[in-house]
Short mmCIF file of C-alpha atoms in Angstrom, two decimals:
data_model
loop_
_atom_site.label_atom_id
_atom_site.label_comp_id
_atom_site.label_asym_id
_atom_site.label_seq_id
_atom_site.Cartn_x
_atom_site.Cartn_y
_atom_site.Cartn_z
CA UNK A 1 -0.06 0.11 0.03
CA UNK A 2 2.71 2.30 0.71
CA UNK A 3 4.53 1.75 -2.49
CA UNK A 4 1.08 2.45 -4.50
CA UNK A 5 0.71 5.78 -2.36
CA UNK A 6 4.21 6.78 -3.16
CA UNK A 7 3.70 6.01 -6.82
CA UNK A 8 0.58 8.17 -6.88
CA UNK A 9 2.65 11.36 -5.60
CA UNK A 10 4.64 10.93 -8.78
CA UNK A 11 4.42 14.39 -10.50
CA UNK A 12 4.02 12.73 -14.05
CA UNK A 13 1.21 10.86 -12.81
CA UNK A 14 -0.55 13.78 -11.32
CA UNK A 15 -0.19 15.85 -14.62
CA UNK A 16 -1.45 12.71 -16.66
CA UNK A 17 -4.40 12.40 -14.55
CA UNK A 18 -5.17 16.07 -14.90
CA UNK A 19 -4.78 15.78 -18.64
CA UNK A 20 -7.15 12.97 -19.16
CA UNK A 21 -9.75 14.69 -16.60
CA UNK A 22 -9.57 17.62 -18.67
CA UNK A 23 -9.92 15.72 -22.06
CA UNK A 24 -12.93 13.68 -20.75
CA UNK A 25 -14.77 16.90 -19.43
CA UNK A 26 -14.05 18.56 -22.71
CA UNK A 27 -15.43 15.56 -24.78
CA UNK A 28 -18.67 15.86 -22.74
CA UNK A 29 -18.79 19.69 -23.01
CA UNK A 30 -18.96 19.86 -19.18
CA UNK A 31 -17.57 23.16 -17.46
CA UNK A 32 -15.45 22.71 -14.47
CA UNK A 33 -18.25 23.85 -12.41
CA UNK A 34 -20.45 21.07 -13.62
CA UNK A 35 -18.03 18.40 -12.95
CA UNK A 36 -17.31 19.60 -9.69
CA UNK A 37 -20.92 19.57 -8.65
CA UNK A 38 -21.76 15.95 -10.40
CA UNK A 39 -18.72 14.54 -8.87
CA UNK A 40 -19.10 16.06 -5.39
CA UNK A 41 -15.50 17.55 -5.62
CA UNK A 42 -14.93 21.28 -4.62
CA UNK A 43 -14.10 23.56 -7.53
CA UNK A 44 -10.72 24.75 -6.26
CA UNK A 45 -9.56 21.24 -5.67
CA UNK A 46 -10.95 19.93 -9.29
CA UNK A 47 -8.89 22.78 -10.49
CA UNK A 48 -5.62 21.75 -8.74
CA UNK A 49 -6.23 18.09 -9.97
CA UNK A 50 -6.65 19.48 -13.74
CA UNK A 51 -3.43 21.22 -13.23
CA UNK A 52 -1.72 18.16 -11.98
CA UNK A 53 -0.84 19.92 -8.59
CA UNK A 54 -0.94 17.58 -5.84
CA UNK A 55 -1.84 13.97 -4.89
CA UNK A 56 -5.29 12.39 -6.03
CA UNK A 57 -6.77 9.73 -3.88
CA UNK A 58 -8.50 6.65 -5.13
CA UNK A 59 -11.70 8.06 -3.70
CA UNK A 60 -11.40 11.28 -5.83
CA UNK A 61 -10.67 9.17 -8.78
CA UNK A 62 -13.70 7.20 -8.61
CA UNK A 63 -15.82 10.22 -8.14
CA UNK A 64 -14.45 11.98 -11.18
CA UNK A 65 -14.64 8.61 -13.26
CA UNK A 66 -18.31 7.91 -12.28
CA UNK A 67 -19.29 11.62 -13.10
CA UNK A 68 -17.33 11.44 -16.37
CA UNK A 69 -18.70 7.93 -17.21
CA UNK A 70 -15.28 6.32 -17.67
CA UNK A 71 -13.19 3.38 -16.20
CA UNK A 72 -10.61 4.83 -13.65
CA UNK A 73 -7.86 2.88 -15.31
CA UNK A 74 -8.70 5.39 -18.40
CA UNK A 75 -7.65 8.39 -16.20
CA UNK A 76 -4.44 6.58 -14.77
CA UNK A 77 -3.16 4.43 -17.66
CA UNK A 78 0.24 5.22 -18.91
CA UNK A 79 -0.49 5.15 -22.71
CA UNK A 80 -3.63 5.72 -24.47
CA UNK A 81 -5.30 2.42 -25.48
CA UNK A 82 -5.22 2.39 -29.27
CA UNK A 83 -7.64 5.09 -29.81
CA UNK A 84 -11.49 5.15 -30.39
CA UNK A 85 -11.45 2.24 -32.58
CA UNK A 86 -10.06 -0.15 -29.58
CA UNK A 87 -12.74 1.03 -27.27
CA UNK A 88 -15.62 0.36 -29.76
CA UNK A 89 -14.10 -2.99 -30.51
CA UNK A 90 -13.94 -4.04 -26.87
CA UNK A 91 -17.52 -3.10 -26.36
CA UNK A 92 -18.79 -5.01 -29.34
CA UNK A 93 -16.84 -8.10 -28.11
CA UNK A 94 -18.64 -8.02 -24.92
CA UNK A 95 -22.02 -8.65 -26.66
CA UNK A 96 -20.68 -11.86 -28.37
CA UNK A 97 -20.99 -15.36 -27.44
CA UNK A 98 -17.85 -17.54 -27.08
CA UNK A 99 -18.56 -19.47 -30.20
CA UNK A 100 -18.96 -15.99 -32.15
CA UNK A 101 -15.72 -14.77 -30.73
CA UNK A 102 -13.99 -17.57 -32.41
CA UNK A 103 -15.68 -16.82 -35.61
CA UNK A 104 -15.17 -12.99 -35.91
CA UNK A 105 -11.19 -12.94 -36.12
CA UNK A 106 -10.22 -10.81 -38.94
CA UNK A 107 -13.49 -9.48 -39.72
CA UNK A 108 -14.87 -7.37 -36.37
CA UNK A 109 -14.05 -4.04 -37.69
CA UNK A 110 -16.09 -4.63 -40.69
CA UNK A 111 -18.97 -6.03 -38.80
CA UNK A 112 -18.97 -3.47 -36.15
CA UNK A 113 -19.22 -0.49 -38.53
CA UNK A 114 -21.35 -1.69 -41.33
CA UNK A 115 -25.22 -2.25 -41.01
CA UNK A 116 -26.19 -5.43 -42.62
CA UNK A 117 -27.90 -5.44 -46.12
CA UNK A 118 -31.72 -5.80 -46.01
CA UNK A 119 -32.17 -4.25 -42.55
CA UNK A 120 -34.62 -1.41 -42.07
CA UNK A 121 -33.26 1.91 -43.56
CA UNK A 122 -32.00 3.49 -40.33
CA UNK A 123 -29.86 6.77 -40.36
CA UNK A 124 -28.38 8.28 -37.54
CA UNK A 125 -26.89 12.06 -37.68
CA UNK A 126 -24.21 12.91 -35.53
CA UNK A 127 -22.23 16.02 -34.69
CA UNK A 128 -21.95 18.83 -32.25
CA UNK A 129 -24.71 21.13 -31.58
CA UNK A 130 -25.16 23.69 -34.38
CA UNK A 131 -24.35 21.24 -37.05
CA UNK A 132 -27.69 21.05 -38.65
CA UNK A 133 -29.13 17.80 -37.24
CA UNK A 134 -32.55 19.00 -36.21
CA UNK A 135 -32.84 21.39 -39.22
CA UNK A 136 -31.62 18.87 -41.86
CA UNK A 137 -33.22 15.49 -40.19
CA UNK A 138 -36.88 16.19 -40.81
CA UNK A 139 -36.13 17.29 -44.40
CA UNK A 140 -33.86 14.39 -45.18
CA UNK A 141 -36.51 12.20 -43.81
CA UNK A 142 -39.39 13.54 -45.76
CA UNK A 143 -37.03 13.02 -48.92
CA UNK A 144 -36.32 9.48 -48.31
CA UNK A 145 -39.91 8.90 -47.21
CA UNK A 146 -39.28 7.61 -43.66
CA UNK A 147 -40.01 8.93 -40.28
CA UNK A 148 -37.82 11.38 -38.14
CA UNK A 149 -36.81 11.30 -34.51
CA UNK A 150 -34.84 13.36 -32.00
CA UNK A 151 -33.09 11.05 -29.54
CA UNK A 152 -33.14 13.94 -27.00
CA UNK A 153 -37.03 14.18 -27.43
CA UNK A 154 -37.25 10.56 -26.72
CA UNK A 155 -35.30 11.04 -23.32
CA UNK A 156 -37.81 13.62 -22.40
CA UNK A 157 -40.73 11.39 -23.22
CA UNK A 158 -39.08 8.48 -21.22
CA UNK A 159 -38.31 10.63 -18.39
CA UNK A 160 -41.49 12.75 -18.43
CA UNK A 161 -39.09 15.77 -17.86
CA UNK A 162 -37.29 18.23 -19.83
CA UNK A 163 -33.73 17.92 -20.80
CA UNK A 164 -32.70 20.66 -18.46
CA UNK A 165 -34.75 18.92 -15.54
CA UNK A 166 -33.27 15.39 -16.51
CA UNK A 167 -29.59 16.86 -16.06
CA UNK A 168 -30.56 18.66 -13.17
CA UNK A 169 -31.98 15.81 -11.12
CA UNK A 170 -30.01 12.92 -12.50
CA UNK A 171 -26.94 14.28 -13.73
CA UNK A 172 -24.98 13.51 -17.05
CA UNK A 173 -24.81 9.87 -15.80
CA UNK A 174 -28.35 9.65 -15.26
CA UNK A 175 -29.16 10.99 -18.72
CA UNK A 176 -26.74 8.70 -20.63
CA UNK A 177 -28.76 5.79 -19.05
CA UNK A 178 -31.80 7.18 -20.32
CA UNK A 179 -30.26 7.83 -23.72
CA UNK A 180 -29.12 4.27 -24.05
CA UNK A 181 -32.47 2.74 -23.06
CA UNK A 182 -34.29 5.10 -25.57
CA UNK A 183 -31.70 4.11 -28.46
CA UNK A 184 -32.10 0.17 -27.59
CA UNK A 185 -35.82 0.78 -27.97
CA UNK A 186 -35.53 2.23 -31.29
CA UNK A 187 -33.23 -0.40 -32.58
CA UNK A 188 -35.69 -3.25 -31.17
CA UNK A 189 -38.59 -1.74 -33.09
CA UNK A 190 -36.96 -2.61 -36.20
CA UNK A 191 -38.39 0.31 -37.99
CA UNK A 192 -36.90 2.86 -40.79
CA UNK A 193 -35.90 6.23 -39.18
CA UNK A 194 -33.67 9.31 -39.40
CA UNK A 195 -32.38 9.94 -36.02
CA UNK A 196 -30.93 13.33 -34.86
CA UNK A 197 -28.59 12.52 -32.08
CA UNK A 198 -27.28 14.73 -29.03
CA UNK A 199 -23.66 16.00 -29.51
CA UNK A 200 -22.31 14.25 -26.72
CA UNK A 201 -23.44 10.50 -27.76
CA UNK A 202 -19.99 9.68 -29.17
CA UNK A 203 -18.36 9.76 -25.67
CA UNK A 204 -20.43 6.95 -24.13
CA UNK A 205 -18.54 4.12 -25.95
CA UNK A 206 -21.07 1.44 -25.63
CA UNK A 207 -24.05 3.52 -26.92
CA UNK A 208 -21.94 4.70 -29.69
CA UNK A 209 -20.94 1.26 -30.70
CA UNK A 210 -24.58 0.47 -30.91
CA UNK A 211 -25.38 3.35 -33.06
CA UNK A 212 -22.35 2.70 -35.65
CA UNK A 213 -23.53 -1.05 -35.80
CA UNK A 214 -27.22 -0.25 -36.05
CA UNK A 215 -27.42 2.90 -38.42
CA UNK A 216 -25.92 4.45 -41.41
CA UNK A 217 -24.13 7.31 -39.51
CA UNK A 218 -23.50 10.70 -41.17
CA UNK A 219 -21.40 13.14 -39.38
CA UNK A 220 -22.61 16.81 -40.06
CA UNK A 221 -19.74 19.21 -38.99
CA UNK A 222 -19.15 22.86 -39.64
CA UNK A 223 -16.57 25.48 -38.67
CA UNK A 224 -16.41 26.27 -35.06
CA UNK A 225 -17.53 29.90 -36.09
CA UNK A 226 -20.56 28.64 -37.75
CA UNK A 227 -21.49 26.26 -34.92
CA UNK A 228 -21.42 29.40 -32.76
CA UNK A 229 -23.20 31.44 -35.11
CA UNK A 230 -26.10 28.61 -35.17
CA UNK A 231 -26.05 28.50 -31.61
CA UNK A 232 -26.47 32.28 -30.99
CA UNK A 233 -29.16 32.27 -33.57
CA UNK A 234 -31.33 29.94 -31.20
CA UNK A 235 -31.06 32.57 -28.70
CA UNK A 236 -29.58 30.30 -25.84
CA UNK A 237 -29.84 32.08 -22.56
CA UNK A 238 -26.71 30.21 -21.51
CA UNK A 239 -24.78 32.68 -23.68
CA UNK A 240 -26.55 35.92 -23.03
CA UNK A 241 -23.38 38.05 -22.04
CA UNK A 242 -19.83 38.41 -23.99
CA UNK A 243 -18.17 36.32 -21.06
CA UNK A 244 -20.67 33.47 -21.52
CA UNK A 245 -20.29 33.75 -25.26
CA UNK A 246 -16.57 33.73 -25.14
CA UNK A 247 -16.84 30.47 -22.84
CA UNK A 248 -19.44 29.04 -25.29
CA UNK A 249 -16.85 29.36 -27.98
CA UNK A 250 -13.92 27.97 -26.37
CA UNK A 251 -16.29 25.03 -25.30
CA UNK A 252 -17.22 24.31 -28.93
CA UNK A 253 -13.66 24.34 -30.06
CA UNK A 254 -12.75 22.14 -27.22
CA UNK A 255 -15.62 19.71 -27.89
CA UNK A 256 -14.72 19.45 -31.38
CA UNK A 257 -11.19 18.90 -30.80
CA UNK A 258 -11.96 16.17 -28.05
CA UNK A 259 -14.61 14.45 -29.94
CA UNK A 260 -13.00 14.76 -33.59
CA UNK A 261 -11.86 11.08 -33.60
CA UNK A 262 -14.90 9.59 -32.57
CA UNK A 263 -17.25 11.44 -35.09
CA UNK A 264 -14.76 10.37 -37.79
CA UNK A 265 -15.91 6.80 -37.32
CA UNK A 266 -19.20 7.70 -38.79
CA UNK A 267 -19.73 5.98 -42.05
CA UNK A 268 -19.89 9.22 -44.16
CA UNK A 269 -19.10 12.93 -43.40
CA UNK A 270 -20.62 16.10 -44.68
CA UNK A 271 -19.42 19.63 -44.22
CA UNK A 272 -22.55 21.90 -43.54
CA UNK A 273 -20.48 25.19 -43.48
CA UNK A 274 -22.22 27.96 -45.65
CA UNK A 275 -24.58 25.51 -47.56
CA UNK A 276 -28.26 25.88 -47.96
CA UNK A 277 -30.59 23.01 -46.35
CA UNK A 278 -31.83 22.17 -49.84
CA UNK A 279 -28.41 21.33 -51.21
CA UNK A 280 -27.56 19.68 -47.94
CA UNK A 281 -30.29 17.43 -48.37
CA UNK A 282 -29.26 16.40 -51.72
CA UNK A 283 -25.59 16.03 -50.57
CA UNK A 284 -26.49 13.60 -47.54
CA UNK A 285 -28.88 11.62 -49.71
CA UNK A 286 -26.21 11.06 -52.43
CA UNK A 287 -23.70 10.20 -49.78
CA UNK A 288 -25.92 7.58 -48.22
CA UNK A 289 -26.68 6.22 -51.85
CA UNK A 290 -22.88 5.75 -52.24
CA UNK A 291 -22.54 4.15 -48.81
CA UNK A 292 -25.24 1.72 -49.71
CA UNK A 293 -23.77 0.88 -53.05
CA UNK A 294 -20.49 0.30 -51.22
CA UNK A 295 -21.99 -1.86 -48.63
CA UNK A 296 -23.72 -4.10 -51.08
CA UNK A 297 -20.26 -4.68 -52.89
CA UNK A 298 -18.28 -5.30 -49.97
CA UNK A 299 -20.94 -7.67 -47.86
CA UNK A 300 -19.47 -10.74 -46.30
CA UNK A 301 -20.34 -14.03 -47.63
CA UNK A 302 -23.25 -15.90 -46.39
CA UNK A 303 -20.77 -17.93 -44.45
CA UNK A 304 -19.45 -15.00 -42.49
CA UNK A 305 -20.91 -14.31 -39.08
CA UNK A 306 -24.04 -12.12 -38.78
CA UNK A 307 -24.02 -10.38 -35.31
#
């Protein structure tokens, strides 16, 4: 135990923990104040943790990991564990039987990221707030002749509360559990849909793996300034002052940087900067058509594993 505590005092470990906590917080677009509130850690102490200043107890690490929705080892491991692909593959493996695990060697990534041919047409739009998911989604669904759904609205219906109250009462961890439950229900319905997801769905690894496996995913993205302009146009009271607007812009840039690798795992990408909605509907429809054709050409043989 003494050796473990001495190791925990190492300056390089404290700095690494601080960097990991900041990265996880940025990926979830959480302010330091929000993380302090949800973890039960004082704001001054959290500030010292993120700066790598001082020792961090196991109890504090446990509280931070729970509030951030990650495993403790992801905050202290010496090396990143092979990036977002690795984390998604692990989650996929957890859902397989021992016999299936023997059969999926060499073809796991293809199966994990490609919906099966002949499945219901399910399309998920991912990206930061202000990417155009809620605006483009209904028009894309109309163009394709299938229903449109917003996952956040499903969470509100499930909880019987507004999104703000869900976060206030249950925190981000509670919201993520509701989000996963609603996504599982949509998948189980076996119905076609265009689904607009929340910007942070990609940071919940197990939920994002289900999304990638069950939907044709489209990453909608724009320049940070365009994201900010669109959020401002929504008259968000949270950015009503110049100081809050500056903080909002920094949060957008930080979240984009932290989530870019995960967003990039989507099946296709579309830049929405300075483009009309009509043009984007056509562009996304064409991208999906190309994706469907590519899937048809690369479908595994009937002897390959079907998850």
